[in-house]
Short mmCIF file of C-alpha atoms in Angstrom, two decimals:
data_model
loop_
_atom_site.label_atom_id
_atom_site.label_comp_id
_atom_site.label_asym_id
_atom_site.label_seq_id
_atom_site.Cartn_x
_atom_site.Cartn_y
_atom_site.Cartn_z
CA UNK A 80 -54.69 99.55 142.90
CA UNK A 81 -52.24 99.36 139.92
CA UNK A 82 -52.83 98.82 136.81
CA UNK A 83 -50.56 97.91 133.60
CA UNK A 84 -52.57 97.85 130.18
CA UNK A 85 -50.88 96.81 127.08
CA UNK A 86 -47.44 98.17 128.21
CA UNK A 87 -45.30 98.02 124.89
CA UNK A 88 -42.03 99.57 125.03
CA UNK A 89 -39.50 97.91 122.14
CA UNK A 90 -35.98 99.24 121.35
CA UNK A 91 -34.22 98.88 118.47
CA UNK A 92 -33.11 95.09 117.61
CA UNK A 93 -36.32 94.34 119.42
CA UNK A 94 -35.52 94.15 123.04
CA UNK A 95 -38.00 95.51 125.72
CA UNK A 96 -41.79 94.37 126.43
CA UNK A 97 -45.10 94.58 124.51
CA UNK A 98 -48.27 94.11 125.46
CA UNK A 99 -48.17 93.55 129.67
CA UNK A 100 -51.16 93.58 131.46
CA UNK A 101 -51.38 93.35 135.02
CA UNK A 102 -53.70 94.18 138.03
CA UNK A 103 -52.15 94.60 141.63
CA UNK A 104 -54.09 95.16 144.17
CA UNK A 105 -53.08 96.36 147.72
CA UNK A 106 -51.79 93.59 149.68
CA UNK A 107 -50.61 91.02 146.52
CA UNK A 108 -47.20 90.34 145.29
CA UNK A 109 -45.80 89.58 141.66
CA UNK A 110 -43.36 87.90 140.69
CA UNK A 111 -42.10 88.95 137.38
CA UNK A 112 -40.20 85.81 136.11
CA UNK A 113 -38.36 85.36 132.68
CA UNK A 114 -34.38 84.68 131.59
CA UNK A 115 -32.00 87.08 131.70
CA UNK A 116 -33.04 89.59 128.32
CA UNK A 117 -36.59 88.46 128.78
CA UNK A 118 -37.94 92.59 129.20
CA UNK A 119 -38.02 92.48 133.45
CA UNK A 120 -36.39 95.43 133.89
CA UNK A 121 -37.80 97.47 130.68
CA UNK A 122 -41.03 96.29 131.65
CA UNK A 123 -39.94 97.51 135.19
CA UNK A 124 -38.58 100.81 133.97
CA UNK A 125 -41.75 101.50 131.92
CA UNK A 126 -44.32 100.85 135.02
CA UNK A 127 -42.07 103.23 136.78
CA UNK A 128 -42.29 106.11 133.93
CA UNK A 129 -38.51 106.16 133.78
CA UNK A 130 -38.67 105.41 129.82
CA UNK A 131 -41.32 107.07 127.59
CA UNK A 132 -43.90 103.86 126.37
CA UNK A 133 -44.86 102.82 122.52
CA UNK A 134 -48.34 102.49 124.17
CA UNK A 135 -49.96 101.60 127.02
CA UNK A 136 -49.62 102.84 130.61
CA UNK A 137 -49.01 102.30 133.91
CA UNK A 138 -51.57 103.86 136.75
CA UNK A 139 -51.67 104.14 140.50
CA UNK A 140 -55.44 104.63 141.72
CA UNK A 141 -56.76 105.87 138.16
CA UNK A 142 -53.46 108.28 137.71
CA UNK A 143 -51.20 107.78 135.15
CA UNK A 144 -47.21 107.04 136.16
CA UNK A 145 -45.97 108.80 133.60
CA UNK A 146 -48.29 111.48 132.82
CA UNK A 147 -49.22 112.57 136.96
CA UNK A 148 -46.29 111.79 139.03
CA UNK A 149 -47.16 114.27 141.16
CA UNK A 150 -50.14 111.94 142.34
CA UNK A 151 -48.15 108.75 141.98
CA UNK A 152 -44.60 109.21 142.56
CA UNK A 153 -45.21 109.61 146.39
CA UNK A 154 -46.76 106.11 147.02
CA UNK A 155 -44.00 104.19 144.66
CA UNK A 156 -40.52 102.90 146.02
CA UNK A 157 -38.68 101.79 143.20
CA UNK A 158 -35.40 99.61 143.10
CA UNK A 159 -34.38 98.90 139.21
CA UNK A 160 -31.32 98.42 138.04
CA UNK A 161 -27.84 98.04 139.58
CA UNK A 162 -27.50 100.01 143.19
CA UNK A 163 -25.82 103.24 143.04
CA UNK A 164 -25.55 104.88 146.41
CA UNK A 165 -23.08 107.36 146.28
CA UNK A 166 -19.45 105.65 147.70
CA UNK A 167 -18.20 108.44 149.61
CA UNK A 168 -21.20 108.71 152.32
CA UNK A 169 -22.12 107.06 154.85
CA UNK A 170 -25.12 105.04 155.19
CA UNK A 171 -26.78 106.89 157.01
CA UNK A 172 -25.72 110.78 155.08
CA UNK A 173 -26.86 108.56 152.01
CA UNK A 174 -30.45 108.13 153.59
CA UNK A 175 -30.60 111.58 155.21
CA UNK A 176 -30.39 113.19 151.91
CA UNK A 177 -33.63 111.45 150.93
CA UNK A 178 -35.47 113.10 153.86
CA UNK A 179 -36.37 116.87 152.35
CA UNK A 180 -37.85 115.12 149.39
CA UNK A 181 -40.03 112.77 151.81
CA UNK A 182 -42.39 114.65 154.11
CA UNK A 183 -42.18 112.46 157.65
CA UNK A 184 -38.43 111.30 157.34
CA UNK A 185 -37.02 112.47 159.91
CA UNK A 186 -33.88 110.85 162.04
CA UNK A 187 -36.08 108.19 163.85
CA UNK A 188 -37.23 107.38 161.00
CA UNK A 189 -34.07 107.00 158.84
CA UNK A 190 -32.61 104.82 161.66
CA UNK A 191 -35.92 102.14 161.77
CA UNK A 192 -35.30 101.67 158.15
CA UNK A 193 -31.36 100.88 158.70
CA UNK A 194 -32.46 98.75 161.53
CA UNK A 195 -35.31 96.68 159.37
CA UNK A 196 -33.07 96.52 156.65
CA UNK A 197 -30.32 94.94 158.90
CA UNK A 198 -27.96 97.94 158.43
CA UNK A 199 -28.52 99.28 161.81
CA UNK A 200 -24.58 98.42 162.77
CA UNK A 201 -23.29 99.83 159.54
CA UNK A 202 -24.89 103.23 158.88
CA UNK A 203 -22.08 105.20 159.85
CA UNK A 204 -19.30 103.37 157.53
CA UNK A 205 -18.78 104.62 154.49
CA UNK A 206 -20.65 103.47 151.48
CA UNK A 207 -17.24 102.17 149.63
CA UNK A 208 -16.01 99.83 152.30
CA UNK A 209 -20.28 98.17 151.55
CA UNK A 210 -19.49 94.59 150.30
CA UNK A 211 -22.39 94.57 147.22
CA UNK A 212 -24.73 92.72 149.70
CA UNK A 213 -24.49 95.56 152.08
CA UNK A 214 -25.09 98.04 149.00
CA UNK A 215 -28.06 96.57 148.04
CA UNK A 216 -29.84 96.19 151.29
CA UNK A 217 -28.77 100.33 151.44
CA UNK A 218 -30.38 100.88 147.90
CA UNK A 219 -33.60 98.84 149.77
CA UNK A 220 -33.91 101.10 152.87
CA UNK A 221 -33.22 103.77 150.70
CA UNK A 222 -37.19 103.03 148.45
CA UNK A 223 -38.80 101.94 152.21
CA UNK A 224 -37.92 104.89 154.01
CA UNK A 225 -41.51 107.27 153.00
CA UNK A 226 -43.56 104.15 153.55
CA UNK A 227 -44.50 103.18 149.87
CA UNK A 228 -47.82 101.79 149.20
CA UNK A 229 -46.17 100.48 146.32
CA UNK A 230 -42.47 98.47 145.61
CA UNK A 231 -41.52 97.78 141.96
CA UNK A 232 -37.90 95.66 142.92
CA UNK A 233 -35.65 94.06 140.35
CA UNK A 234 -33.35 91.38 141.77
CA UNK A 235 -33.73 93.22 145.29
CA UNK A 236 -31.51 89.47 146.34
CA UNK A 237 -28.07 90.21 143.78
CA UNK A 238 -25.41 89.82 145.63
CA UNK A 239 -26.29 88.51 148.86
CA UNK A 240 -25.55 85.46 150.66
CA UNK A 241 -28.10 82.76 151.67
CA UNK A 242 -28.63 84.51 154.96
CA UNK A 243 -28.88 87.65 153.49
CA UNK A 244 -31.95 86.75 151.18
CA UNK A 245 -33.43 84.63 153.79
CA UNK A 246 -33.44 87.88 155.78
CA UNK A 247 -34.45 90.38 153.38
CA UNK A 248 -36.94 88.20 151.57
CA UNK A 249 -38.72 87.75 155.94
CA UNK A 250 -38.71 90.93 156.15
CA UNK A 251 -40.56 92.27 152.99
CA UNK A 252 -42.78 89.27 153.76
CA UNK A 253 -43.45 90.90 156.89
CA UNK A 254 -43.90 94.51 155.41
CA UNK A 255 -46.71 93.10 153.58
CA UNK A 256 -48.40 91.37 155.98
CA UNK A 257 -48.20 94.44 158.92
CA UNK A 258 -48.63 97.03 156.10
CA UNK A 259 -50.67 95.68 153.23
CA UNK A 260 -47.87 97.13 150.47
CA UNK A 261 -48.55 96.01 146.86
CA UNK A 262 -45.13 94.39 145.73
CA UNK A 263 -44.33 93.64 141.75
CA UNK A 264 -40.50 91.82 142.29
CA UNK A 265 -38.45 90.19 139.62
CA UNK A 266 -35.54 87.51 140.89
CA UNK A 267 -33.95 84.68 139.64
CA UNK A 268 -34.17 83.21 143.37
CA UNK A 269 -37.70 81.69 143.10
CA UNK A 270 -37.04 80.02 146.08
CA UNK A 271 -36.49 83.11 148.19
CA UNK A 272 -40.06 84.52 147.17
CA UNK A 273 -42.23 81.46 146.11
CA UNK A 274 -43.57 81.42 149.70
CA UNK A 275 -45.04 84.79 149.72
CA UNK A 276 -45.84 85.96 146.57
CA UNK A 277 -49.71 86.00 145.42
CA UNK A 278 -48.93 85.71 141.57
CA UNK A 279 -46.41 84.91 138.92
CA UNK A 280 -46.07 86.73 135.98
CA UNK A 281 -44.28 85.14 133.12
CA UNK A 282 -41.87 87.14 130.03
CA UNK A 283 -39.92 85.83 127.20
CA UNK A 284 -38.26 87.55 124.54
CA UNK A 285 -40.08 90.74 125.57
CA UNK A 286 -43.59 89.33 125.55
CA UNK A 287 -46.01 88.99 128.13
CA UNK A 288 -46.32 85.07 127.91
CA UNK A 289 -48.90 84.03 131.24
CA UNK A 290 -50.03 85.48 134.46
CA UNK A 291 -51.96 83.16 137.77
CA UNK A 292 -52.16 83.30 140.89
CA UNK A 293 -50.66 81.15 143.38
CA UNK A 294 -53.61 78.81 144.03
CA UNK A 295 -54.19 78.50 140.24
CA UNK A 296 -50.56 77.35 139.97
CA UNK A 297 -50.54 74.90 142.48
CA UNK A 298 -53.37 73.09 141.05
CA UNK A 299 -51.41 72.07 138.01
CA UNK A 300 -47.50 72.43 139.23
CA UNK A 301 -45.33 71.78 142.13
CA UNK A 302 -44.72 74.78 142.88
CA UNK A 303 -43.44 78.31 141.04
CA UNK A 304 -40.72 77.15 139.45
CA UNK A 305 -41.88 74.21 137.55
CA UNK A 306 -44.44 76.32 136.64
CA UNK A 307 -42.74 78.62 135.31
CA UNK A 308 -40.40 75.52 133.37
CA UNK A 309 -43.45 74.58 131.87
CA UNK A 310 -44.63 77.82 130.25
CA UNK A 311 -41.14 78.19 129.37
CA UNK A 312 -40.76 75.01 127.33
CA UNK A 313 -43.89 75.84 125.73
CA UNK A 314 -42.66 78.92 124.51
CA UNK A 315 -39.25 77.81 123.11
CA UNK A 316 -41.32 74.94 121.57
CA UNK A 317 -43.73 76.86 119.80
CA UNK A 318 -40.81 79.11 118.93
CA UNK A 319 -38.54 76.30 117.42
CA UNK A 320 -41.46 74.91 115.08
#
């Protein structure tokens, strides 16, 4: 299980999050929604222990991210932030260099993740000649390849095509349903994950503004994204008066 509590991290000017609270447990899938600036990827960054907190924490199974990555760090893949695979490998050198830090990756290994990442064909060109499509499914395998028990991915869709996200968004549906992985994802492409995430989790202007699950929101809304419109609205409303 993981577990945000009051994660505040606020940066000068008054960018970042404050006050997040969320409870994954194996199997479910987040969707971290909010406009561009909202505090995704801070918020992202902080569950991850890649920036220090004001308060609050982050824990995998009782252990805190930041403080025990020795006991968390293993079961995490994390994707946040632009991909930057290094231009002058190949695909497949790029993943091979992940495979001393990774006990099990091993060659068969590193080519199933090309393959369920669609990159099977491409592994041996070089990174550079990667449309940013092709670099970001690379970034993906890259987090999948030790078999995380949990995937914290921000905009894992940038840059591809409607094929492409129709493609990678199957297959991480899939990984969840053969694997039980716990996913927390942030996208603008609602459409893309409204289908298989278990909850939506709603930022703006760096605060944590609702959370429901899927059932709860389709109840009340058509669907995810008018949803999350409505919360939205809310927010600037309250924020205009």
């Amino acid at each position: 299980m993981f577990e945000v509590n009051d994660l505040t991290k606020v940066y000068p000017g008054g960018r970042g999050i404050q006050g997040l609270n969320l409870t994954v447990q194996a199997g479910e899938v987040v969707a971290l929604l909010g406009p561009n600036g909202a505090g995704k990827t801070t918020a992202l960054q902080a569950m991850a222990g890649w920036v220090g907190t004001d308060r609050g924490e982050a824990s995998w199974n009782g252990a805190s991210v930041a403080d025990r990555p020795e006991l968390t760090r293993p079961y995490m893949g994390l994707m946040i932030g632009e991909p930057s695979p290094y231009l002058y490998l190949t695909g497949y050198d790029y993943l091979k260099c992940y495979h001393k830090l990774y006990p099990g990756v091993d060659d068969a290994r590193i080519r199933q993740t090309l393959e369920l990442v669609g990159m099977a064909k491409y592994g041996d060109l070089k990174i550079k000649k990667y449309s940013t499509g092709m670099k970001q499914r690379i970034e993906l395998a890259s987090v999948l390849l030790h078999r995380p028990k949990l995937l914290l991915l921000d905009e894992p869709f940038s840059g591809m095509d409607i094929e492409g996200r129709r493609e990678i968004s199957t297959m991480l549906r899939g990984l969840v349903a053969d694997t039980g992985v716990s996913v927390i994802v942030s996208s603008h492409q609602v459409h893309d994950i409204e289908d298989w995430i278990t909850h939506a989790c709603i930022v703006y202007e760096g605060r944590h503004v609702h959370t429901a699950g899927i059932a709860q929101i389709r109840e009340s809304f058509a669907g995810v994204e008018d949803y999350y419109l409505h919360h939205l609205a809310e927010e600037r409303s309250g924020a205009s008066v």
